[in-house]
Short mmCIF file of C-alpha atoms in Angstrom, two decimals:
data_model
loop_
_atom_site.label_atom_id
_atom_site.label_comp_id
_atom_site.label_asym_id
_atom_site.label_seq_id
_atom_site.Cartn_x
_atom_site.Cartn_y
_atom_site.Cartn_z
CA UNK W 1 -11.90 24.68 -12.44
CA UNK W 2 -12.98 28.25 -10.42
CA UNK W 3 -15.41 28.26 -12.61
CA UNK W 4 -17.37 25.21 -11.87
CA UNK W 5 -16.94 26.70 -8.35
CA UNK W 6 -18.35 29.37 -9.93
CA UNK W 7 -21.67 27.89 -11.23
CA UNK W 8 -22.10 25.92 -8.05
CA UNK W 9 -22.59 29.11 -5.85
CA UNK W 10 -25.02 30.12 -8.14
CA UNK W 11 -27.15 27.10 -9.19
CA UNK W 12 -27.50 27.58 -5.29
CA UNK W 13 -28.48 31.28 -5.55
CA UNK W 14 -30.81 30.51 -7.89
CA UNK W 15 -32.33 27.84 -6.26
CA UNK W 16 -32.75 30.05 -3.39
CA UNK W 17 -34.80 33.13 -5.02
CA UNK W 18 -36.54 29.95 -7.16
CA UNK W 19 -37.53 29.16 -2.91
CA UNK W 20 -38.58 32.42 -1.90
CA UNK W 21 -39.90 33.17 -4.37
CA UNK W 22 -42.47 29.73 -4.51
CA UNK W 23 -43.31 30.01 -0.81
CA UNK W 24 -44.34 33.80 -1.04
CA UNK W 25 -47.73 32.26 -2.98
CA UNK W 26 -47.71 29.13 -0.14
CA UNK W 27 -48.32 29.10 2.89
CA UNK W 28 -45.85 29.14 5.78
CA UNK W 29 -46.47 26.49 7.17
CA UNK W 30 -46.30 24.45 4.08
CA UNK W 31 -43.29 26.39 2.99
CA UNK W 32 -41.45 28.32 4.43
CA UNK W 33 -39.01 31.23 2.97
CA UNK W 34 -35.67 31.49 3.28
CA UNK W 35 -36.13 34.58 5.07
CA UNK W 36 -38.02 33.84 7.43
CA UNK W 37 -36.00 30.39 8.13
CA UNK W 38 -32.75 32.50 8.03
CA UNK W 39 -34.76 34.76 10.95
CA UNK W 40 -35.60 31.93 12.98
CA UNK W 41 -31.74 30.16 12.49
CA UNK W 42 -30.45 33.47 13.46
CA UNK W 43 -31.89 34.48 15.93
CA UNK W 44 -32.25 30.24 18.09
CA UNK W 45 -28.36 30.12 17.78
CA UNK W 46 -27.96 34.21 19.27
CA UNK W 47 -29.83 33.41 21.60
CA UNK W 48 -29.15 29.55 23.02
CA UNK W 49 -31.73 28.22 21.56
CA UNK W 50 -30.40 25.33 19.59
CA UNK W 51 -27.01 25.42 21.54
CA UNK W 52 -27.78 22.70 24.19
CA UNK W 53 -30.05 21.04 20.94
CA UNK W 54 -26.69 21.64 18.42
CA UNK W 55 -24.54 19.92 21.36
CA UNK W 56 -26.63 16.79 22.55
CA UNK W 57 -25.63 15.61 18.53
CA UNK W 58 -23.00 16.80 18.51
CA UNK W 59 -22.18 14.53 21.54
CA UNK W 60 -24.15 11.57 20.53
CA UNK W 61 -23.03 11.80 16.70
CA UNK W 62 -18.69 11.43 17.85
CA UNK W 63 -19.11 8.74 20.84
CA UNK W 64 -21.30 6.80 17.95
CA UNK W 65 -18.82 7.34 15.25
CA UNK W 66 -16.17 6.97 17.55
CA UNK W 67 -16.57 3.27 19.77
CA UNK W 68 -18.80 2.27 16.10
CA UNK W 69 -15.60 3.02 13.90
CA UNK W 70 -12.91 2.16 16.90
CA UNK W 71 -14.10 -1.54 17.05
CA UNK W 72 -15.08 -1.96 13.20
CA UNK W 73 -11.74 -0.64 12.96
CA UNK W 74 -10.38 -3.18 14.55
CA UNK W 75 -12.46 -6.49 14.30
CA UNK W 76 -11.90 -5.64 10.19
CA UNK W 77 -8.09 -5.89 10.68
CA UNK W 78 -8.55 -8.93 12.98
CA UNK W 79 -11.19 -10.50 10.43
CA UNK W 80 -8.41 -9.15 7.66
CA UNK W 81 -5.83 -11.02 9.14
CA UNK W 82 -7.13 -14.14 10.49
CA UNK W 83 -8.45 -16.10 7.84
CA UNK W 84 -10.20 -18.11 10.24
CA UNK W 85 -11.73 -15.41 12.03
CA UNK W 86 -12.99 -13.77 9.32
CA UNK W 87 -15.03 -17.19 8.25
CA UNK W 88 -16.26 -17.24 11.38
CA UNK W 89 -17.59 -13.79 11.81
CA UNK W 90 -18.40 -12.88 8.08
CA UNK W 91 -21.75 -14.28 8.24
CA UNK W 92 -22.80 -13.03 12.12
CA UNK W 93 -21.58 -9.97 10.14
CA UNK W 94 -23.86 -9.90 6.96
CA UNK W 95 -26.34 -10.81 8.63
CA UNK W 96 -25.91 -8.11 10.64
CA UNK W 97 -26.47 -5.75 8.11
CA UNK W 98 -29.55 -7.09 6.42
CA UNK W 99 -30.92 -6.36 9.70
CA UNK W 100 -32.56 -3.39 8.90
CA UNK W 101 -30.61 -1.27 11.51
CA UNK W 102 -33.49 2.39 12.26
CA UNK W 103 -35.72 0.04 12.76
CA UNK W 104 -33.70 -1.91 16.63
CA UNK W 105 -33.87 1.36 17.82
CA UNK W 106 -36.90 1.42 19.22
CA UNK W 107 -35.57 -1.78 21.07
CA UNK W 108 -32.32 -0.49 22.22
CA UNK W 109 -34.65 2.11 24.16
CA UNK W 110 -36.33 0.56 25.55
CA UNK W 111 -32.82 -2.10 26.19
CA UNK W 112 -30.69 1.57 27.28
CA UNK W 113 -33.78 4.21 28.17
CA UNK W 114 -34.47 7.24 26.80
CA UNK W 115 -30.96 8.92 27.45
CA UNK W 116 -27.18 8.83 25.39
CA UNK W 117 -26.58 5.97 25.14
CA UNK W 118 -29.42 4.15 23.19
CA UNK W 119 -28.89 6.66 20.96
CA UNK W 120 -24.85 6.35 20.66
CA UNK W 121 -24.92 2.63 20.60
CA UNK W 122 -27.15 3.21 17.16
CA UNK W 123 -24.70 5.35 15.46
CA UNK W 124 -21.92 3.12 16.66
CA UNK W 125 -23.45 0.36 15.27
CA UNK W 126 -24.54 2.23 11.92
CA UNK W 127 -20.90 4.08 11.53
CA UNK W 128 -19.20 -0.46 12.90
CA UNK W 129 -20.35 -1.51 8.96
CA UNK W 130 -18.59 0.93 6.25
CA UNK W 131 -15.34 0.67 8.35
CA UNK W 132 -15.10 -2.88 9.16
CA UNK W 133 -15.93 -3.62 5.31
CA UNK W 134 -13.13 -1.24 4.40
CA UNK W 135 -10.80 -1.85 7.14
CA UNK W 136 -10.55 -6.09 5.90
CA UNK W 137 -10.14 -5.54 2.36
CA UNK W 138 -7.60 -2.94 2.74
CA UNK W 139 -5.94 -5.25 4.84
CA UNK W 140 -6.66 -8.51 2.31
CA UNK W 141 -5.45 -6.90 -0.19
CA UNK W 142 -2.19 -4.96 0.55
CA UNK W 143 0.24 -5.79 -2.01
CA UNK W 144 2.00 -9.28 -2.70
CA UNK W 145 5.08 -7.90 -3.53
CA UNK W 146 5.83 -5.55 -0.74
CA UNK W 147 4.69 -8.34 0.67
CA UNK W 148 6.86 -10.22 -0.24
CA UNK W 149 9.24 -7.48 0.01
CA UNK W 150 8.41 -7.26 4.31
CA UNK W 151 8.62 -11.41 4.77
CA UNK W 152 12.79 -11.34 3.27
CA UNK W 153 13.18 -8.66 5.69
CA UNK W 154 12.41 -11.39 8.61
CA UNK W 155 9.18 -8.28 9.52
CA UNK W 156 7.39 -9.87 12.39
CA UNK W 157 3.47 -9.99 11.91
CA UNK W 158 3.32 -7.02 14.25
CA UNK W 159 5.11 -5.19 12.22
CA UNK W 160 3.71 -6.71 8.88
CA UNK W 161 0.53 -4.41 10.13
CA UNK W 162 1.51 -1.55 11.92
CA UNK W 163 4.03 -0.41 9.30
CA UNK W 164 3.72 -1.95 5.59
CA UNK W 165 -1.30 -3.54 6.25
CA UNK W 166 -2.91 -0.51 7.94
CA UNK W 167 -0.79 2.51 5.88
CA UNK W 168 -0.80 0.56 3.40
CA UNK W 169 -4.95 0.06 3.74
CA UNK W 170 -4.93 3.65 4.81
CA UNK W 171 -6.76 5.82 1.87
CA UNK W 172 -9.45 2.81 2.02
CA UNK W 173 -9.71 2.56 5.34
CA UNK W 174 -10.19 6.65 5.72
CA UNK W 175 -12.67 6.09 2.78
CA UNK W 176 -14.93 3.63 5.25
CA UNK W 177 -14.56 6.35 8.05
CA UNK W 178 -15.99 8.83 5.00
CA UNK W 179 -18.55 6.83 4.52
CA UNK W 180 -19.52 6.01 7.98
CA UNK W 181 -19.79 9.97 9.47
CA UNK W 182 -22.47 10.95 6.84
CA UNK W 183 -24.33 7.57 8.15
CA UNK W 184 -23.44 8.39 12.12
CA UNK W 185 -25.68 12.08 11.86
CA UNK W 186 -28.42 9.38 9.88
CA UNK W 187 -28.45 7.08 13.08
CA UNK W 188 -28.53 10.15 15.65
CA UNK W 189 -31.20 11.71 14.56
CA UNK W 190 -33.74 8.91 13.82
CA UNK W 191 -32.70 7.67 17.41
CA UNK W 192 -33.58 11.02 18.54
CA UNK W 193 -36.89 11.09 17.11
CA UNK W 194 -37.74 7.50 18.46
CA UNK W 195 -37.35 8.51 21.52
CA UNK W 196 -35.36 12.15 22.74
CA UNK W 197 -36.04 15.23 24.38
CA UNK W 198 -32.76 16.62 24.28
CA UNK W 199 -30.79 17.53 20.70
CA UNK W 200 -31.68 18.05 17.05
CA UNK W 201 -33.42 14.77 16.22
CA UNK W 202 -36.30 15.51 19.50
CA UNK W 203 -36.00 19.26 17.93
CA UNK W 204 -37.36 18.32 14.34
CA UNK W 205 -40.07 16.41 15.69
CA UNK W 206 -40.97 18.69 18.23
CA UNK W 207 -41.27 21.88 15.47
CA UNK W 208 -44.37 18.82 13.64
CA UNK W 209 -45.79 18.39 16.82
CA UNK W 210 -45.25 23.38 17.25
CA UNK W 211 -46.94 23.24 13.50
CA UNK W 212 -43.32 25.55 13.25
CA UNK W 213 -41.83 24.07 10.23
CA UNK W 214 -40.08 26.91 10.33
CA UNK W 215 -37.22 25.20 12.97
CA UNK W 216 -37.52 22.43 11.51
CA UNK W 217 -35.75 23.71 8.37
CA UNK W 218 -34.01 25.64 10.65
CA UNK W 219 -33.00 22.48 12.40
CA UNK W 220 -32.10 20.69 9.56
CA UNK W 221 -30.20 23.02 8.04
CA UNK W 222 -27.62 22.95 10.70
CA UNK W 223 -27.82 18.66 10.30
CA UNK W 224 -26.99 19.47 7.37
CA UNK W 225 -23.95 21.93 7.96
CA UNK W 226 -22.59 19.54 10.38
CA UNK W 227 -22.60 16.21 8.06
CA UNK W 228 -20.81 18.42 5.32
CA UNK W 229 -18.47 19.37 7.92
CA UNK W 230 -17.80 16.13 9.39
CA UNK W 231 -17.70 15.43 6.31
CA UNK W 232 -15.31 17.76 4.42
CA UNK W 233 -12.83 17.10 8.13
CA UNK W 234 -12.29 13.30 6.70
CA UNK W 235 -11.63 14.64 3.58
CA UNK W 236 -9.46 16.86 4.58
CA UNK W 237 -7.07 14.61 6.71
CA UNK W 238 -7.85 12.17 3.25
CA UNK W 239 -6.11 14.49 1.47
CA UNK W 240 -3.36 15.58 3.69
CA UNK W 241 -2.28 11.89 3.87
CA UNK W 242 -1.88 11.40 0.17
CA UNK W 243 0.09 14.45 -0.07
CA UNK W 244 2.34 13.53 2.01
CA UNK W 245 2.57 10.21 -0.03
CA UNK W 246 1.32 10.25 -3.18
CA UNK W 247 1.92 13.19 -5.05
CA UNK W 248 1.84 13.21 -8.36
CA UNK W 249 4.67 13.83 -9.99
CA UNK W 250 5.94 17.81 -11.00
CA UNK W 251 7.80 17.72 -13.85
CA UNK V 1 33.21 -25.11 -2.36
CA UNK V 2 31.19 -22.20 -3.30
CA UNK V 3 29.05 -18.85 -1.30
CA UNK V 4 25.77 -20.27 -2.74
CA UNK V 5 25.29 -23.48 -2.43
CA UNK V 6 21.98 -25.58 -4.49
CA UNK V 7 21.89 -29.22 -4.98
CA UNK V 8 18.92 -31.37 -6.54
CA UNK V 9 16.75 -28.83 -5.77
CA UNK V 10 12.98 -29.71 -6.85
CA UNK V 11 10.04 -27.05 -6.55
CA UNK V 12 6.01 -27.43 -6.46
CA UNK V 13 3.57 -25.62 -5.91
CA UNK V 14 0.51 -27.48 -4.40
CA UNK V 15 -0.78 -29.66 -6.92
CA UNK V 16 1.18 -28.39 -9.70
CA UNK V 17 3.01 -29.44 -12.51
CA UNK V 18 6.84 -29.43 -10.62
CA UNK V 19 7.98 -25.40 -11.05
CA UNK V 20 12.27 -27.15 -10.40
CA UNK V 21 12.87 -29.93 -11.40
CA UNK V 22 17.32 -31.35 -9.99
CA UNK V 23 18.99 -28.27 -10.10
CA UNK V 24 22.16 -28.31 -9.16
CA UNK V 25 23.79 -24.14 -8.62
CA UNK V 26 27.54 -23.34 -7.03
CA UNK V 27 27.47 -19.62 -7.03
CA UNK V 28 31.73 -18.96 -5.93
CA UNK V 29 32.00 -15.52 -3.06
CA UNK V 30 31.93 -12.21 -5.48
CA UNK V 31 30.63 -14.13 -9.09
CA UNK V 32 27.75 -12.38 -10.41
CA UNK V 33 26.16 -15.83 -11.87
CA UNK V 34 22.64 -14.42 -13.85
CA UNK V 35 20.52 -17.23 -15.10
CA UNK V 36 18.60 -16.81 -17.96
CA UNK V 37 15.67 -17.43 -19.87
CA UNK V 38 11.91 -17.08 -20.92
CA UNK V 39 8.89 -16.08 -18.67
CA UNK V 40 7.63 -19.31 -16.93
CA UNK V 41 10.82 -21.33 -16.85
CA UNK V 42 11.01 -21.08 -12.44
CA UNK V 43 13.77 -18.69 -12.38
CA UNK V 44 11.52 -16.52 -9.75
CA UNK V 45 10.54 -19.38 -7.95
CA UNK V 46 14.88 -21.10 -8.61
CA UNK V 47 15.37 -17.31 -6.52
CA UNK V 48 13.57 -17.45 -4.45
CA UNK V 49 14.15 -20.81 -3.04
CA UNK V 50 17.61 -19.24 -3.29
CA UNK V 51 17.56 -16.34 -1.25
CA UNK V 52 14.62 -19.05 1.04
CA UNK V 53 11.79 -16.94 0.92
CA UNK V 54 10.39 -20.74 0.03
CA UNK V 55 11.15 -24.11 1.18
CA UNK V 56 12.72 -26.91 -1.80
CA UNK V 57 10.67 -30.38 -0.98
CA UNK V 58 13.53 -31.96 -1.97
CA UNK V 59 17.98 -30.49 -2.20
CA UNK V 60 19.65 -28.38 -0.35
CA UNK V 61 20.53 -25.40 -0.97
CA UNK V 62 23.45 -23.47 1.42
CA UNK V 63 24.70 -19.70 1.66
CA UNK V 64 28.00 -19.37 3.43
CA UNK V 65 28.39 -23.07 4.52
CA UNK V 66 24.79 -23.09 6.65
CA UNK V 67 21.56 -24.80 5.61
CA UNK V 68 19.14 -21.74 5.12
CA UNK V 69 15.80 -22.05 6.89
CA UNK V 70 14.42 -18.62 6.05
CA UNK V 71 15.67 -15.61 4.10
CA UNK V 72 18.52 -14.77 4.78
CA UNK V 73 19.82 -11.59 6.65
CA UNK V 74 22.80 -10.11 5.46
CA UNK V 75 21.14 -10.08 1.90
CA UNK V 76 20.28 -7.54 -0.63
CA UNK V 77 16.81 -7.97 -2.44
CA UNK V 78 15.40 -6.41 -5.67
CA UNK V 79 12.48 -7.41 -7.75
CA UNK V 80 10.62 -6.47 -10.92
CA UNK V 81 9.01 -3.38 -9.47
CA UNK V 82 10.62 -0.97 -6.80
CA UNK V 83 8.71 -2.40 -4.46
CA UNK V 84 9.29 1.19 -2.18
CA UNK V 85 5.84 2.51 0.09
CA UNK V 86 4.79 5.43 -0.60
CA UNK V 87 4.65 7.34 2.64
CA UNK V 88 7.92 6.92 3.34
CA UNK V 89 10.28 9.47 2.28
CA UNK V 90 13.60 8.19 -0.14
CA UNK V 91 15.07 8.33 2.96
CA UNK V 92 13.27 6.26 4.72
CA UNK V 93 12.12 3.97 2.41
CA UNK V 94 16.30 3.17 2.09
CA UNK V 95 16.18 2.31 5.87
CA UNK V 96 13.32 -0.51 5.92
CA UNK V 97 15.16 -2.66 7.09
CA UNK V 98 17.44 -1.15 9.55
CA UNK V 99 14.50 0.09 10.69
CA UNK V 100 12.64 -2.93 10.67
CA UNK V 101 14.76 -5.04 12.91
CA UNK V 102 16.54 -1.81 15.33
CA UNK V 103 16.55 1.94 16.11
CA UNK V 104 17.81 3.23 13.36
CA UNK V 105 20.92 5.37 14.14
CA UNK V 106 22.91 8.30 12.98
CA UNK V 107 25.85 6.77 11.87
CA UNK V 108 22.62 4.54 9.53
CA UNK V 109 21.75 7.89 8.51
CA UNK V 110 24.78 9.30 7.16
CA UNK V 111 25.74 4.80 5.23
CA UNK V 112 22.13 5.87 3.51
CA UNK V 113 23.45 8.82 2.33
CA UNK V 114 26.25 7.63 1.18
CA UNK V 115 23.97 5.40 -1.27
CA UNK V 116 21.94 7.43 -2.12
CA UNK V 117 24.66 9.37 -2.93
CA UNK V 118 25.67 6.69 -5.17
CA UNK V 119 23.15 6.12 -6.91
CA UNK V 120 22.92 9.60 -8.72
CA UNK V 121 20.09 10.86 -5.69
CA UNK V 122 21.57 13.08 -3.81
CA UNK V 123 19.36 16.39 -3.72
CA UNK V 124 16.01 13.36 -2.98
CA UNK V 125 16.44 12.89 -0.04
CA UNK V 126 13.24 14.23 1.61
CA UNK V 127 10.36 13.45 -2.10
CA UNK V 128 8.50 10.32 -1.52
CA UNK V 129 8.48 7.64 -4.35
CA UNK V 130 5.30 9.24 -6.40
CA UNK V 131 7.59 12.06 -6.96
CA UNK V 132 11.09 10.73 -8.47
CA UNK V 133 10.62 8.20 -12.65
CA UNK V 134 10.76 4.95 -13.10
CA UNK V 135 14.75 5.00 -13.34
CA UNK V 136 14.82 7.20 -9.85
CA UNK V 137 12.75 4.76 -7.89
CA UNK V 138 15.10 1.97 -9.41
CA UNK V 139 17.63 3.90 -8.05
CA UNK V 140 16.06 4.02 -4.61
CA UNK V 141 15.88 1.04 -4.17
CA UNK V 142 19.23 -0.44 -5.01
CA UNK V 143 19.89 1.60 -2.32
CA UNK V 144 17.30 -0.02 -0.22
CA UNK V 145 18.58 -3.79 -0.99
CA UNK V 146 22.53 -2.40 -0.08
CA UNK V 147 21.86 -0.22 2.92
CA UNK V 148 22.44 -3.93 5.76
CA UNK V 149 26.06 -4.19 3.47
CA UNK V 150 25.44 -7.76 2.87
CA UNK V 151 27.36 -9.93 1.05
CA UNK V 152 24.33 -11.55 -1.49
CA UNK V 153 22.34 -10.06 -3.64
CA UNK V 154 19.82 -10.99 -4.86
CA UNK V 155 18.22 -8.63 -8.38
CA UNK V 156 14.35 -10.11 -9.99
CA UNK V 157 14.58 -8.75 -13.26
CA UNK V 158 14.91 -5.52 -11.39
CA UNK V 159 15.72 -3.03 -14.64
CA UNK V 160 12.81 -4.88 -16.91
CA UNK V 161 10.96 -1.41 -17.19
CA UNK V 162 12.92 0.92 -17.05
CA UNK V 163 14.13 2.17 -20.49
CA UNK V 164 17.45 1.64 -22.62
CA UNK V 165 19.22 3.99 -21.99
CA UNK V 166 18.68 4.14 -17.78
CA UNK V 167 18.48 1.04 -17.44
CA UNK V 168 22.32 1.32 -18.58
CA UNK V 169 22.88 3.56 -16.28
CA UNK V 170 21.99 0.73 -13.58
CA UNK V 171 23.49 -1.85 -14.60
CA UNK V 172 26.98 0.61 -15.11
CA UNK V 173 26.47 1.88 -11.19
CA UNK V 174 25.79 -2.32 -10.22
CA UNK V 175 28.27 -3.21 -12.59
CA UNK V 176 30.85 0.04 -10.24
CA UNK V 177 29.42 -1.60 -6.50
CA UNK V 178 29.31 -5.40 -6.60
CA UNK V 179 33.37 -4.60 -8.21
CA UNK V 180 33.68 -2.81 -4.80
CA UNK V 181 32.11 -4.68 -2.14
CA UNK V 182 32.86 -7.81 -3.55
CA UNK V 183 29.10 -8.49 -3.13
CA UNK V 184 27.75 -12.64 -4.85
CA UNK V 185 24.95 -11.38 -7.28
CA UNK V 186 22.32 -13.55 -7.64
CA UNK V 187 20.31 -11.88 -11.42
CA UNK V 188 17.68 -13.09 -13.26
CA UNK V 189 16.68 -12.21 -16.50
CA UNK V 190 14.98 -12.77 -19.83
CA UNK V 191 17.27 -9.75 -21.90
CA UNK V 192 19.78 -11.96 -23.39
CA UNK V 193 22.74 -9.24 -23.37
CA UNK V 194 22.04 -7.76 -20.82
CA UNK V 195 23.16 -11.34 -18.43
CA UNK V 196 26.17 -11.27 -20.83
CA UNK V 197 26.39 -7.99 -20.55
CA UNK V 198 26.41 -8.01 -16.23
CA UNK V 199 27.52 -11.79 -15.16
CA UNK V 200 30.03 -14.08 -14.54
CA UNK V 201 28.36 -16.70 -15.25
CA UNK V 202 25.63 -17.71 -17.02
CA UNK V 203 22.49 -20.45 -15.78
CA UNK V 204 19.77 -20.54 -19.25
CA UNK V 205 17.10 -22.05 -17.44
CA UNK V 206 13.84 -24.12 -18.78
CA UNK V 207 10.93 -25.73 -18.10
CA UNK V 208 12.97 -25.69 -14.19
CA UNK V 209 15.99 -26.58 -15.28
CA UNK V 210 19.03 -25.53 -15.49
CA UNK V 211 19.70 -26.29 -19.52
CA UNK V 212 23.42 -25.08 -20.51
CA UNK V 213 26.22 -23.10 -18.32
CA UNK V 214 28.33 -20.29 -20.00
CA UNK V 215 31.01 -18.72 -18.82
CA UNK V 216 31.94 -14.86 -19.81
CA UNK V 217 34.94 -14.43 -20.80
CA UNK V 218 35.15 -10.39 -20.96
CA UNK V 219 37.21 -8.24 -18.84
CA UNK V 220 36.10 -6.77 -15.96
CA UNK V 221 35.88 -3.79 -15.14
CA UNK V 222 33.15 -4.09 -18.76
CA UNK V 223 32.57 -1.47 -20.91
CA UNK V 224 29.71 0.28 -23.05
CA UNK V 225 32.48 -0.70 -26.78
CA UNK V 226 32.01 -3.86 -24.81
CA UNK V 227 28.57 -4.87 -26.36
CA UNK V 228 29.60 -4.15 -29.95
CA UNK V 229 32.06 -7.26 -29.83
CA UNK V 230 32.03 -10.04 -31.79
CA UNK V 231 32.78 -11.80 -28.67
CA UNK V 232 30.11 -10.04 -26.91
CA UNK V 233 28.07 -11.34 -29.75
CA UNK V 234 29.00 -14.57 -30.38
CA UNK V 235 28.06 -15.92 -26.77
CA UNK V 236 24.37 -13.85 -27.53
CA UNK V 237 23.74 -16.30 -31.00
CA UNK V 238 25.11 -18.94 -28.79
CA UNK V 239 23.08 -18.04 -25.87
CA UNK V 240 19.45 -17.72 -27.87
CA UNK V 241 20.37 -20.54 -29.59
CA UNK V 242 20.10 -22.75 -26.44
CA UNK V 243 16.79 -20.79 -25.21
CA UNK V 244 15.27 -21.93 -27.72
CA UNK V 245 16.67 -25.35 -27.90
CA UNK V 246 14.74 -25.87 -25.09
CA UNK V 247 11.38 -26.78 -26.59
CA UNK V 248 10.65 -29.55 -28.71
#
C-alpha cells in the first residue's frame, strides 16, 4: 500500500518532467510548460485575481449540489416508499434523464438570466438524478428480515424509514452523492461557459479569447482541485460512517 | 386452555398451494414447544401466524386468551440470522425494541446490561455487530428478544448457522433463561436432537400439517449427558421416522 502511493507520486513527477521537456519545443500558446502554469497560478492566487472566480464557482457548485441533492434525496425517499409514486413518476424521471441536460443550459440562461441562478439550477438538475436513483434503490432494497423485525416490534412507517431504511441505505446514498459532486463541477462550469462573466468556467472562455493558455491551464487546475477536495470530503464522510458501523472483525 | 392456541388455521400465499392447512396447536404457559420439520414444510409460516405477523385465512389464533390481530407487544423474536443493525452498538441493538416504543431510561440500560452479562457479553457493550463473531451476534439477538420481559418467545432456527459447540452453549443459556422466567417458547428447527434436548413437547410438521406430536420425558434442567441416553436416541429415531413417513 505504501509503495503504490509512492509509485503513484513518482508517476506524477515523471509526467510533469515529460510535459516540461515537451513544452520546451512548442509555443507557449499551444502547450505552456508546467513551470509557467505554476507561476501564473501562484501569482493569480497571491494577487487575489482568482479569488472572486473561485468563490463564484464554489457557490454555484455547493448551492446546486445542496438543492439538487436535497430534492433528489427527498424524491428518492418518496418514490422508494410509495409504489404508486414510483410508477407515476418513473417514466418522467427517465425522460428527464434522457434529455442531455447540458444542452438545456442556453434555455436556462434565457429563463433565469446570466446571473448565478441559472448555473445553480443547471447544477442542481445534474445532481438530482444520481441521488434520486441511489436513494430509491437503497430504500427499496432494505433487508427483508430487518423489515420483518421492525414490523414485529410494531415500529411505525416513519420509524422504519428513519431508523432502518435510511441508515441501512446510507452507503448507497453517499455513493450517489459522490457521483453528484463530480457532476456538480461539470454543471457549474458548463453554465459559466455559456453565459457568465464570473467564475472559473467564464475565466477559461475569457482566456481563450485572450490567447492566454497558461491562464486556461491554471483555471483547469483549480477546478480539478475543487472537484478532488469535494470528492474526498464525501469519501471521508462515507468512511466515517462505515467505520463506526461496519468495522471489520479484528481478531 | 393453553397460553398460545391455534385452532384450524389455514394459510395460503396469494395464488399458491396451501402452506398451512388445518393446524391445531395448544401450548401451555411455561412450555417449551418445538416445531420440527424439513425446510419448506411451512414451519416458518406457522410461526409468523402464531406471532401475528401474518393473518390466517381461516381459523383462530389466541395468545393469552385474546385473539391476535397483529404482533403482540409482550413477545420476543429471534430469526434465522441475528438481524442486528450494523450501525448501532451492541447495547443499542439490545435496547431497540424499547427505543422504538418510548424513551430509553437508565433502568432499561441496566436491564440490558444485565441481559448482556447473562449471555456472556459484558465486555462488548460498545462494540458494533461486525466486530463480533457469529455466536456473539446470536447472543446479542437473544438479549434483544428478552429485553421487554416477554412472556412468549418465538424463535425461528436461531442457532442454525452456528458451529456445534457454540450452539450447545447457546442452547444452555436459552434453557436457563426460559426456566428462570417461566417463558413460553415456540421454537422452530430442523435439527432433531436440538428439538429433543430443548423441548417439553415436539410437533412434527410436513407439508403444512402437524403429523405427529410427542412429549419429551427428560428431566429438567437438561444436562449435556442426557444427549447420550438411550431414551434420547430412541426418541430421535422415532421422530426421524415420522419425518420421513410424511413423504409418500
